[in-house]
Short mmCIF file of C-alpha atoms in Angstrom, two decimals:
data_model
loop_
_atom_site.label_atom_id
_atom_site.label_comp_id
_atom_site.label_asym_id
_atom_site.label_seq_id
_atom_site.Cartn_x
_atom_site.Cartn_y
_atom_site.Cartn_z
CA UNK A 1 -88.85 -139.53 97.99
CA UNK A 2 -88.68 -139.73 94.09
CA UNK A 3 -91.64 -141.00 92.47
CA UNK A 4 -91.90 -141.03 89.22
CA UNK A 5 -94.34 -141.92 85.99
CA UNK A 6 -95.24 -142.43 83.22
CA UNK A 7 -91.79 -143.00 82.39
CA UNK A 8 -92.10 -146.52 80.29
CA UNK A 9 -94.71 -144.74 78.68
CA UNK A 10 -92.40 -141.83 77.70
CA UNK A 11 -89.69 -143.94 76.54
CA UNK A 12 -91.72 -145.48 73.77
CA UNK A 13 -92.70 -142.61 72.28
CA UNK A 14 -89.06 -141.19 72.27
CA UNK A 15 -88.17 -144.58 70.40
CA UNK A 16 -90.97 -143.71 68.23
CA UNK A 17 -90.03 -140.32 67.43
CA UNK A 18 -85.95 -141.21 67.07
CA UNK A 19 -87.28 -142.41 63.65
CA UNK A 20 -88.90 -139.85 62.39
CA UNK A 21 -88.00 -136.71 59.63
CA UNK A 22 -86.57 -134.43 61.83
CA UNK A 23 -87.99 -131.48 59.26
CA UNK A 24 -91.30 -132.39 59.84
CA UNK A 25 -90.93 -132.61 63.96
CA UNK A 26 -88.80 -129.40 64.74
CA UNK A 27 -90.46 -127.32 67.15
CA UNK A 28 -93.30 -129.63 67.63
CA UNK A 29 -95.70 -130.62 70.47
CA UNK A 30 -94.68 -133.67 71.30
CA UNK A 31 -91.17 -133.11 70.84
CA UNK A 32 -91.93 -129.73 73.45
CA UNK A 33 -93.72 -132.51 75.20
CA UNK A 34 -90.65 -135.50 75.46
CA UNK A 35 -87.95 -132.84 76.26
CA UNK A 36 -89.79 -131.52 79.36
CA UNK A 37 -90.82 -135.31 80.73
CA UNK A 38 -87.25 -135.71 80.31
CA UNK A 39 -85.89 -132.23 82.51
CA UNK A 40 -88.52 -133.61 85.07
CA UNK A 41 -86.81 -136.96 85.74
CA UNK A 42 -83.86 -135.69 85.52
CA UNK A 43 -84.25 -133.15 87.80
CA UNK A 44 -85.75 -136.04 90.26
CA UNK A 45 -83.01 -138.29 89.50
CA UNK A 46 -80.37 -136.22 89.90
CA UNK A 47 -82.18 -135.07 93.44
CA UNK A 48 -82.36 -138.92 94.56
CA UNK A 49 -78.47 -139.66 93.30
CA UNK A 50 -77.43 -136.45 95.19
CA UNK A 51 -78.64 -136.03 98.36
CA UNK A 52 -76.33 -135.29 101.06
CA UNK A 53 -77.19 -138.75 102.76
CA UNK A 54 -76.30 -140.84 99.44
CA UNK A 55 -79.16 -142.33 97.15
CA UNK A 56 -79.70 -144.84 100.11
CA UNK A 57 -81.10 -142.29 102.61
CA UNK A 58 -84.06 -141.63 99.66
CA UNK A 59 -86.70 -143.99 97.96
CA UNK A 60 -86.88 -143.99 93.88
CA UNK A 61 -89.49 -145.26 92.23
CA UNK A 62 -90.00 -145.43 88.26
CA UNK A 63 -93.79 -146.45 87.50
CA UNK A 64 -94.76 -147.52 90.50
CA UNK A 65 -91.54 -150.05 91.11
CA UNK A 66 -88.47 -150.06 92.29
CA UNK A 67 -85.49 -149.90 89.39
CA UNK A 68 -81.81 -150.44 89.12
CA UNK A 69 -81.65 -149.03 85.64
CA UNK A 70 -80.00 -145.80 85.55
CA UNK A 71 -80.90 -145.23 81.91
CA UNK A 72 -83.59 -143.09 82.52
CA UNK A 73 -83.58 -139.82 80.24
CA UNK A 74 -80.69 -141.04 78.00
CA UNK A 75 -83.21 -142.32 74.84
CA UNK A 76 -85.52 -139.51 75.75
CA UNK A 77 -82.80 -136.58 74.79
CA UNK A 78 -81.50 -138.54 71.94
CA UNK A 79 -84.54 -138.86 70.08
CA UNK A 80 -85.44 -135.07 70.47
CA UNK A 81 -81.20 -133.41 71.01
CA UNK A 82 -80.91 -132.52 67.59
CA UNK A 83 -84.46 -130.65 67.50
CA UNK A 84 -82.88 -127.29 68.40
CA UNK A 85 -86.23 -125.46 68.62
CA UNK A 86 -87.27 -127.30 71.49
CA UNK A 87 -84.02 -127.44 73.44
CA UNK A 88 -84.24 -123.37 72.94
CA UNK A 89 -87.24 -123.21 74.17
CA UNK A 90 -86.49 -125.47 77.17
CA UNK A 91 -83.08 -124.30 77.95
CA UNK A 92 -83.99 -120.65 77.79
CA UNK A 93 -87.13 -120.72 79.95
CA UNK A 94 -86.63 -118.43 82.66
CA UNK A 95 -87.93 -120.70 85.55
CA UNK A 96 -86.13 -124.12 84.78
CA UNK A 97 -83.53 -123.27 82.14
CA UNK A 98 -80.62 -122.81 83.89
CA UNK A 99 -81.19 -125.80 86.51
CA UNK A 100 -81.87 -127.90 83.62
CA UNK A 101 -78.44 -127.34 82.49
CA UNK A 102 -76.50 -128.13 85.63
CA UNK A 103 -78.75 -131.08 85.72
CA UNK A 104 -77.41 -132.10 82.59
CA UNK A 105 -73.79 -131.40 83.17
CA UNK A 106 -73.97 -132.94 86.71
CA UNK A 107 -75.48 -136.16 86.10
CA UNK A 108 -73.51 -139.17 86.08
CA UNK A 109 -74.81 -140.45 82.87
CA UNK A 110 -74.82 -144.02 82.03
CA UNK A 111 -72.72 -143.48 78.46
CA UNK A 112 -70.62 -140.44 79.16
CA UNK A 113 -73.28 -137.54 78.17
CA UNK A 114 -73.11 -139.16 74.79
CA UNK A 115 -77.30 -139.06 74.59
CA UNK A 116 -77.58 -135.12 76.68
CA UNK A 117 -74.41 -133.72 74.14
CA UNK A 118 -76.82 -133.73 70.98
CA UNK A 119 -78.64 -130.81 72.68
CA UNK A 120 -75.36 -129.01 72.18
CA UNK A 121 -74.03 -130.02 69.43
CA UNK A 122 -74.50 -127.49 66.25
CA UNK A 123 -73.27 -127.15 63.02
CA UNK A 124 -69.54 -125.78 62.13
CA UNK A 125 -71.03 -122.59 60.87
CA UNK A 126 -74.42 -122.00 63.14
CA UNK A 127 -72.82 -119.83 65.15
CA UNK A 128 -71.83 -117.35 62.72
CA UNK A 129 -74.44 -115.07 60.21
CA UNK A 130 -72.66 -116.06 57.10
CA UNK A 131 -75.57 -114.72 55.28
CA UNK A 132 -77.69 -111.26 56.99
CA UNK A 133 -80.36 -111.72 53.71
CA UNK A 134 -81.04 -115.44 54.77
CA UNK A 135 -83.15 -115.44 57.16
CA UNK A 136 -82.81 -118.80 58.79
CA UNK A 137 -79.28 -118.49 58.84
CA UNK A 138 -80.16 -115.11 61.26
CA UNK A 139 -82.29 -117.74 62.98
CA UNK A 140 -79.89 -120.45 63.88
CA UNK A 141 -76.95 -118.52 64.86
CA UNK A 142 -79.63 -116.98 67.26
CA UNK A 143 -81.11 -119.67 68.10
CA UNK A 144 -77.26 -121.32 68.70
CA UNK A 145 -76.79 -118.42 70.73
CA UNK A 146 -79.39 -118.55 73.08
CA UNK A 147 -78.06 -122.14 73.76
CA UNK A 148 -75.07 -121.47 74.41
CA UNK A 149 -75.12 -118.22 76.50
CA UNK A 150 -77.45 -120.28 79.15
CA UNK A 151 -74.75 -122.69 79.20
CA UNK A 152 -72.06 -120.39 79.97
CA UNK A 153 -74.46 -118.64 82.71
CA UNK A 154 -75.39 -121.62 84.17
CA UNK A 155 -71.10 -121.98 84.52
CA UNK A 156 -70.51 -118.66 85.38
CA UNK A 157 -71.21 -118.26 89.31
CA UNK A 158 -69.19 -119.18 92.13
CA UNK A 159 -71.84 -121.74 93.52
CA UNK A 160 -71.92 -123.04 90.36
CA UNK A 161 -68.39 -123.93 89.79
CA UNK A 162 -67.76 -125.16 93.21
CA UNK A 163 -71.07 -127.86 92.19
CA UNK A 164 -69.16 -128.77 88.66
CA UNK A 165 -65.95 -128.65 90.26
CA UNK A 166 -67.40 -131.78 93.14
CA UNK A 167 -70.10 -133.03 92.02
CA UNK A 168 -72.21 -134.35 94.36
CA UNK A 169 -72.51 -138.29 95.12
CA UNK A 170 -69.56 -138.98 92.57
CA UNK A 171 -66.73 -139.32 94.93
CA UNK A 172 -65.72 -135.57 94.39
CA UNK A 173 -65.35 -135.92 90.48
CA UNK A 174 -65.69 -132.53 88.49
CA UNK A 175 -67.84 -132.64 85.20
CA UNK A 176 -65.28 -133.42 83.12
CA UNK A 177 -64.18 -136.82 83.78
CA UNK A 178 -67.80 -137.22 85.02
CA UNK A 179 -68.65 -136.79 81.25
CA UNK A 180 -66.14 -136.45 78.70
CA UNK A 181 -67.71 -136.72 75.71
CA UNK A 182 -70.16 -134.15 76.60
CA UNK A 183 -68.05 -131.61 77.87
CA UNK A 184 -65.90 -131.67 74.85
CA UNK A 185 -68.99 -131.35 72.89
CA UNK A 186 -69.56 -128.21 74.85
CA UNK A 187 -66.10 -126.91 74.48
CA UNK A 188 -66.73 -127.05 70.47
CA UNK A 189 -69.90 -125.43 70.92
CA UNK A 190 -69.04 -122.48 72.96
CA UNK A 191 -65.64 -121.89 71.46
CA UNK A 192 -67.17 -119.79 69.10
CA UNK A 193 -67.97 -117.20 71.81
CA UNK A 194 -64.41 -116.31 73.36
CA UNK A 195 -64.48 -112.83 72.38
CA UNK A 196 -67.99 -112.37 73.87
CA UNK A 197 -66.94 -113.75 77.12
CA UNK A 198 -64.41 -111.38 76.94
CA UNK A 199 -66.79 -108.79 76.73
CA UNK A 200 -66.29 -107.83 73.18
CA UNK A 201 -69.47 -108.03 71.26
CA UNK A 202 -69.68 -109.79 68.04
CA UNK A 203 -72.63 -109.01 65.14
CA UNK A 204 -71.88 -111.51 63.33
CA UNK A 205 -71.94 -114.26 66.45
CA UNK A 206 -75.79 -113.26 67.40
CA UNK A 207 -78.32 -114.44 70.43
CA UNK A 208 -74.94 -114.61 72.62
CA UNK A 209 -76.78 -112.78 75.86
CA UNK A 210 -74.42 -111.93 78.23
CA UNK A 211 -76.94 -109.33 80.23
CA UNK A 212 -80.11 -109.92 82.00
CA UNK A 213 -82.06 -107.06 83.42
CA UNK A 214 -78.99 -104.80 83.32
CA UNK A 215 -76.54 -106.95 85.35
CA UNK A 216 -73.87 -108.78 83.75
CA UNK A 217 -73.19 -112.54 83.94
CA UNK A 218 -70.16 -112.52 82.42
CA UNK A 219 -68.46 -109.39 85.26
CA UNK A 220 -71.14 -109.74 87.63
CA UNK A 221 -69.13 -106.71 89.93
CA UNK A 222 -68.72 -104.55 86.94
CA UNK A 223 -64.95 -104.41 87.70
CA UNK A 224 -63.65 -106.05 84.66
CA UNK A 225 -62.11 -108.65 86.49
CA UNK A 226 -64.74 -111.08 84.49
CA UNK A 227 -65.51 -113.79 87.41
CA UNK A 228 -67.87 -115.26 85.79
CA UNK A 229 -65.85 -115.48 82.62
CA UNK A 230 -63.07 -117.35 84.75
CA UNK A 231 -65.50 -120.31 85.72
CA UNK A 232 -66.67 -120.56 82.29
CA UNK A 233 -62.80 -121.07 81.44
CA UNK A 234 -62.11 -123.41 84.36
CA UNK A 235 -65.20 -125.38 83.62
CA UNK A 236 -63.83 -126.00 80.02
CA UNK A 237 -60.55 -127.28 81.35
CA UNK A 238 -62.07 -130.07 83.72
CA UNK A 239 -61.31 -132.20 81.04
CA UNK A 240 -58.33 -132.02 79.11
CA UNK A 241 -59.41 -132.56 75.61
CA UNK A 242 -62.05 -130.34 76.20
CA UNK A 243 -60.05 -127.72 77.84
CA UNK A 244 -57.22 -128.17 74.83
CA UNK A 245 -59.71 -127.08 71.93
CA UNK A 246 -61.37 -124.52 74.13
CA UNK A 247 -58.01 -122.91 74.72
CA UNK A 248 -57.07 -122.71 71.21
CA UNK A 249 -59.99 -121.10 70.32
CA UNK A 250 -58.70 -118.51 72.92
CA UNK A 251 -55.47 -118.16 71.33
CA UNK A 252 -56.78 -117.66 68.13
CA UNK A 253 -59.06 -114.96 69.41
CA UNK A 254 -56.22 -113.33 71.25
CA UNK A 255 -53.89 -112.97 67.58
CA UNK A 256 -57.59 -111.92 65.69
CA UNK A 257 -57.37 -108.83 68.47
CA UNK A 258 -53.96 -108.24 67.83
CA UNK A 259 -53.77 -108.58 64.07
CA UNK A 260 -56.86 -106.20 64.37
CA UNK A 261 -54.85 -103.75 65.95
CA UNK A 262 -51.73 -103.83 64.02
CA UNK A 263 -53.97 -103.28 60.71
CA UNK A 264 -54.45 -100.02 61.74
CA UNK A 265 -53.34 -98.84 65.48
CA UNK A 266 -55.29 -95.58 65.13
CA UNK A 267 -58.30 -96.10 63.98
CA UNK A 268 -61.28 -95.21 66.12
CA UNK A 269 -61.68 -97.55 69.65
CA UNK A 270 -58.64 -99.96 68.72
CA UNK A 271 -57.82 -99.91 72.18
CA UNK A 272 -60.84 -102.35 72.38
CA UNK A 273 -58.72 -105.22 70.49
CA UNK A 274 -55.66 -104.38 72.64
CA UNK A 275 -58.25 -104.82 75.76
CA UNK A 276 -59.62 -108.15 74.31
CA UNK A 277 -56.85 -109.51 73.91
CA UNK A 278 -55.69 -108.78 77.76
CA UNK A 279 -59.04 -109.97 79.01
CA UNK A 280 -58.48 -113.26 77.07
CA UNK A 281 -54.80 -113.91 77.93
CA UNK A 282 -56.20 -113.35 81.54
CA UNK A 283 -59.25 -115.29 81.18
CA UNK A 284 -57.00 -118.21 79.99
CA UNK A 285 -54.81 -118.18 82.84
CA UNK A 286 -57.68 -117.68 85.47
CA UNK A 287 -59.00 -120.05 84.30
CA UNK A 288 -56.79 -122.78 84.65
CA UNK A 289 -55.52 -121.61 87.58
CA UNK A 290 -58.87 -122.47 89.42
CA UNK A 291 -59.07 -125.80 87.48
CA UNK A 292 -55.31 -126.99 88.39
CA UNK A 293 -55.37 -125.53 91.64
CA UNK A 294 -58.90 -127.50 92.26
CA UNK A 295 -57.37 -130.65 90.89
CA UNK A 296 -53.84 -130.55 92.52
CA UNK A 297 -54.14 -128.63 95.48
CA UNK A 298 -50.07 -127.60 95.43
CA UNK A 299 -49.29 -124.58 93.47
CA UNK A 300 -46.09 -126.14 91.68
CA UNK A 301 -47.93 -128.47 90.65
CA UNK A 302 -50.80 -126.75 89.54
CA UNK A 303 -48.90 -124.09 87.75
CA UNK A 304 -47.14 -127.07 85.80
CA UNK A 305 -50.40 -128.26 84.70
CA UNK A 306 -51.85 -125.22 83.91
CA UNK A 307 -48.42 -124.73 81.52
CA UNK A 308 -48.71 -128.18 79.65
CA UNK A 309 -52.47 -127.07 78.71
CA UNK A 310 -51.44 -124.42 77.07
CA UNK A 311 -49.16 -126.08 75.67
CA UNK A 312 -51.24 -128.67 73.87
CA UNK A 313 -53.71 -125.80 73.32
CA UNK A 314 -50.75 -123.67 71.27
CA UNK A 315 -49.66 -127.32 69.40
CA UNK A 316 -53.66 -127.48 68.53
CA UNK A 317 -53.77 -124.05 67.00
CA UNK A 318 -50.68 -124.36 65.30
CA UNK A 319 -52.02 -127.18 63.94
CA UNK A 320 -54.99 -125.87 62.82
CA UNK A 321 -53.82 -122.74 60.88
CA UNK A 322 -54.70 -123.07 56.91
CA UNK A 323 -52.16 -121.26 55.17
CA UNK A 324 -53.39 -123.20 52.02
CA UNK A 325 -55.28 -119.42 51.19
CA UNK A 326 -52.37 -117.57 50.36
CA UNK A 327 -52.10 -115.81 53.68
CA UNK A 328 -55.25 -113.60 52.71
CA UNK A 329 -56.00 -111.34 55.74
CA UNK A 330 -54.65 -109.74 58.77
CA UNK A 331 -55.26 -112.25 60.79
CA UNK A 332 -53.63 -114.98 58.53
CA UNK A 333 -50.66 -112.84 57.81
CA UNK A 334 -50.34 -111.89 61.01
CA UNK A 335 -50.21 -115.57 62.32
CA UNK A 336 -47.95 -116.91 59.45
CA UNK A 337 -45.79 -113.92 60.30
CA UNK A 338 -45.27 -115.16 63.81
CA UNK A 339 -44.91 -118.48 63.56
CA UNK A 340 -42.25 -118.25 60.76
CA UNK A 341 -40.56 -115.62 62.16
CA UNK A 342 -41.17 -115.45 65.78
CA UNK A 343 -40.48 -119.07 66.61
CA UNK A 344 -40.38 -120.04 70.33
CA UNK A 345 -40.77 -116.00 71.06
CA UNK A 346 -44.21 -116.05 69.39
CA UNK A 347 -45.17 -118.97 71.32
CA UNK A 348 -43.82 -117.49 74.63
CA UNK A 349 -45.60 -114.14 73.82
CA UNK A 350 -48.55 -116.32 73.22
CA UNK A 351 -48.39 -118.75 76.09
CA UNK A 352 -45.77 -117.20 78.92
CA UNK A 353 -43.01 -119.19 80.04
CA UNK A 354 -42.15 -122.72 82.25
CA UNK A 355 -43.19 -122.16 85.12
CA UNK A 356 -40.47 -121.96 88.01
CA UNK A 357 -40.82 -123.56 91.21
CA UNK A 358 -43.14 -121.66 93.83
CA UNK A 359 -45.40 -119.82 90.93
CA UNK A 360 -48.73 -119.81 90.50
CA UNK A 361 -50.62 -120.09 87.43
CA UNK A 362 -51.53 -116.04 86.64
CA UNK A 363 -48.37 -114.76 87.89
CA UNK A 364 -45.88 -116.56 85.22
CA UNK A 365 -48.45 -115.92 82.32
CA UNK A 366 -47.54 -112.88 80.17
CA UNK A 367 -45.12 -111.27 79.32
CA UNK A 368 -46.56 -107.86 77.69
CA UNK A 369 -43.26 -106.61 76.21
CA UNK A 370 -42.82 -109.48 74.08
CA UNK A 371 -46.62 -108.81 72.63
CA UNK A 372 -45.64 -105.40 71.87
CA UNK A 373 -42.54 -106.40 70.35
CA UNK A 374 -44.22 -108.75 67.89
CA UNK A 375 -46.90 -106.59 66.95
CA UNK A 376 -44.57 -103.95 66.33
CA UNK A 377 -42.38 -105.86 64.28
CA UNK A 378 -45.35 -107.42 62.14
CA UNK A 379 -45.99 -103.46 61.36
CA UNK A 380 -42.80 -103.15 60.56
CA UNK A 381 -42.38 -106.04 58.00
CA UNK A 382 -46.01 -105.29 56.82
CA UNK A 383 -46.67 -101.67 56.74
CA UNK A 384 -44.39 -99.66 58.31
CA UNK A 385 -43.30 -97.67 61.67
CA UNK A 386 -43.13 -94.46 62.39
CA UNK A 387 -39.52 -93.08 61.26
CA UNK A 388 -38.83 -91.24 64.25
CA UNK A 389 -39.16 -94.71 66.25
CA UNK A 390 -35.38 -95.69 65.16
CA UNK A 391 -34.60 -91.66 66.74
CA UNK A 392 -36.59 -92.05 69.81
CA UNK A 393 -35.70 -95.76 70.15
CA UNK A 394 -32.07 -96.60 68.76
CA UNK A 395 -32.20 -99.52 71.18
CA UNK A 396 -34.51 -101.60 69.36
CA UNK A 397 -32.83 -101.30 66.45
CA UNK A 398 -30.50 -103.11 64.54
CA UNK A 399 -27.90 -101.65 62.03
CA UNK A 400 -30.43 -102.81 59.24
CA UNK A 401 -33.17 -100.59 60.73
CA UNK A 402 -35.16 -103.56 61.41
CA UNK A 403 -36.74 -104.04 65.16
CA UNK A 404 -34.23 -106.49 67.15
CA UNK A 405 -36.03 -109.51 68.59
CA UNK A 406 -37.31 -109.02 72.15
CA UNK A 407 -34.28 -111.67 73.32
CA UNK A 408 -31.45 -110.28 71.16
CA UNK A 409 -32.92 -106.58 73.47
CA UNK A 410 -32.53 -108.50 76.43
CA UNK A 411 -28.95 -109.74 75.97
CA UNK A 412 -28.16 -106.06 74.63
CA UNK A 413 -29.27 -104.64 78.08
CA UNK A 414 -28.48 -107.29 80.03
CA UNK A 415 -32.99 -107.56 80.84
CA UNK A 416 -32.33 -104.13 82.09
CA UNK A 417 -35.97 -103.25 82.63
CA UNK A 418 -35.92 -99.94 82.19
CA UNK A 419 -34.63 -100.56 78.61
CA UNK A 420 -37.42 -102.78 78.24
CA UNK A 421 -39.78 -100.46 79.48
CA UNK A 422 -39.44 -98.65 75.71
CA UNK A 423 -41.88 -101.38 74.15
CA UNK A 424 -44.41 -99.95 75.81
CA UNK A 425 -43.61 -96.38 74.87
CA UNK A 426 -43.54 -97.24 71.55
CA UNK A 427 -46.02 -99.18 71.17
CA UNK A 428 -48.05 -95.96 73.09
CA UNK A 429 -47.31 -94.13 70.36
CA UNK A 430 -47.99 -96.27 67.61
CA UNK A 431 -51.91 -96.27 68.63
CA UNK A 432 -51.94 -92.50 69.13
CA UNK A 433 -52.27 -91.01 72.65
CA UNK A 434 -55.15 -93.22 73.95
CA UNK A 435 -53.77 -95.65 76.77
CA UNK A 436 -52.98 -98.34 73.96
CA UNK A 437 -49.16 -98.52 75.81
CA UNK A 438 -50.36 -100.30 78.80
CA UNK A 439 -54.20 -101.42 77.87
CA UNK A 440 -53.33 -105.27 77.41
CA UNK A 441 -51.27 -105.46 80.49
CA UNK A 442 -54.09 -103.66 82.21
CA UNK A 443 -57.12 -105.62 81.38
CA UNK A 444 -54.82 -108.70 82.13
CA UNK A 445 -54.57 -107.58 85.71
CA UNK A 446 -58.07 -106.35 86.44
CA UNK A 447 -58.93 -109.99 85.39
CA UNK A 448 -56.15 -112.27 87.62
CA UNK A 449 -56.01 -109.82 90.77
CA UNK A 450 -56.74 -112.09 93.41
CA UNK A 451 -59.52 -109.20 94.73
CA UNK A 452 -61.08 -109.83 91.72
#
């Protein structure tokens, strides 16, 4: 039984406030007031809507009657969405946070989650402290953080992502064609985060919690494998569009590590961007391999899915690179470098290869020597390699002294992989004696082992 009141009542005053200078109503009473009323019924609507017997085997009331109108909450979350004080302070409570959220994501909303996605939707910039001596910009990427990291806990668990992945009472529909619009406003909002779900932490990127009383949300077993991570990722992909911005935020992350590393392979703890950008490359994969394998149930299939995301996510960063700044920066030249000189290679390093028949989504991803090759080769054509490399390695070397692409290798040797097996000696070496040779490769495995 669902009874609930005061809802007409409610709704007016949301209409009311919809109008009103959102300067003078952050953070205040009423709007503290309208966003809880609103959790409530949702929470009770959702329970009704839900329950294992259908919405039949339950009675609903709104006010005292009977209703057919679904639009409940929707004017209620519009009018207060964009006051991101009170959807902190709501979100982040300790008791009802976290249910809220799932409530949200879960409902079968009458417009597509257009009304619930201005509770997540943020600025370009409030994720990131452009500013450490302004204060309120300190504020909002904390606040934005808060936000978000709920979010991606209330994702994270395995009971959670076998709820988004069926939803309940929606003919076994996963959030994302459930609610487009606000799962792609989600995707926007936490792409800023990658590298934190990753488990590298970012100053700049503030209020992004990923422990609670000592336990990790993010690698709940402390093994690295990041489950929790994984869901996040295969949440993001239950819609396409959603799951194609997400991911290029990924790969963009993944050449920021890399770049980071090439700048200077032996400065203190650069194994950490080598391990980032494992973690990421087998986030990405994990993730879609629980989405496709979810949505397809046949591993061909599936792994040919999973391949055409990344696909479109790769076309989407490509797209997205400004080289209007005169390459300034690692990162930038380090990206430019790549796609002008790496073609198809830099894509495969990037995104693995076509799947063949009878793979499965983390097995085909990445091939490691082809990521060593290219950031060798960037330090090559940008600062320089060791001179004993073209000694120790003549193999990789044309007559020009230049590194050989990792195919024109291949055909040398014939994909002898013993031959091969030199990238990652080299690139051992170019980091210093630290575990840098196999790190990437490493934290890719603790991440799609299927123990994990």
């Amino acid at each position: 039984v669902a009874v609930l009141k005061g809802v007409a009542d409610t709704q007016a005053i949301a209409k009311i406030i919809s109008h009103g200078d959102a300067q003078y109503k952050a953070g205040s009473a009423v709007d503290r007031e309208l966003l809880d009323a609103g959790r409530r019924y949702l929470a009770a609507q959702n329970a009704y809507e839900q329950a294992p017997g259908g919405p039949n085997s339950a009675f609903f009331s709104v006010d005292g009657k009977g209703t057919d109108d679904r639009a409940i909450t929707e004017g209620i979350f519009a009018a207060v969405g964009d006051d991101k004080v009170t959807v902190e302070s709501v979100v982040t409570d300790k008791e009802h946070g976290k249910q809220f959220v799932t409530d949200v994501l879960t409902h079968n909303w009458t417009d597509d989650g257009k009304s619930a996605l201005s509770m997540f939707r943020f600025g370009d910039q409030d994720a990131t402290v452009e500013n450490p001596a302004d204060a309120q910009d300190v504020l909002t990427a904390n606040r934005t953080g808060h936000i978000m990291s709920v979010v991606g806990e209330a994702m994270s668990t395995k009971e959670a992502w076998a709820t988004l992945s069926n939803v309940p009472g929606t003919d076994n529909q996963s959030v994302g064609p459930l609610n487009p619009d606000l799962m792609r406003t989600i995707s926007h909002s936490m792409a800023p985060y990658t590298a934190d779900l990753a488990g590298l932490d970012q100053p700049d990127k503030p209020g992004f919690d990923t422990y609670h009383n000592g336990k990790s949300w993010i690698d709940p077993t402390g093994n690295n494998s990041y489950s929790g991570s994984a869901n996040v990722f295969a949440v993001m992909n239950t819609d396409p569009e959603a799951g194609k911005y997400f991911n290029s935020a990924v790969l963009n992350q993944i050449l920021n590590a890399e770049s980071q590393f090439a700048k200077d392979p032996t400065a203190p703890n650069s194994g950490k961007w080598l391990s980032t950008a494992g973690t990421l490359h087998g986030l990405l994969d994990k993730g879609l391999q629980l989405e496709t394998i979810d949505e397809y149930h046949d591993q061909d299939k599936a792994a040919e899915a999973a391949y055409k995301q990344k696909v479109a996510a790769y076309d989407v960063f490509k797209a997205s690179v400004n080289f209007a700044s005169g390459y300034a920066g690692d990162f930038a030249k380090f990206t430019y470098w790549g796609m002008n000189s790496g073609g198809d290679a830099f894509k495969e390093a990037m995104i693995g290869p076509k799947p063949e028949g009878h793979s499965t989504p983390e097995l085909h991803g990445v091939n490691f020597d082809r990521d060593y090759q290219q950031i060798l080769a960037f330090r090559q054509d940008t600062y320089s390699l060791p001179t004993e490399f073209q000694r120790d390695f003549p193999w990789a070397f044309g007559a020009d002294g230049k590194l050989l692409t990792y195919d024109q290798a291949m055909q040398k040797f014939g994909n002898n992989p013993q031959e091969l097996k030199g990238y990652e000696a080299m690139f051992a070496r170019l980091g210093g004696q630290d575990g840098n040779g196999n790190m990437m490769r490493n934290s890719y495995t603790d991440v799609v082992r299927k123990d994990g």
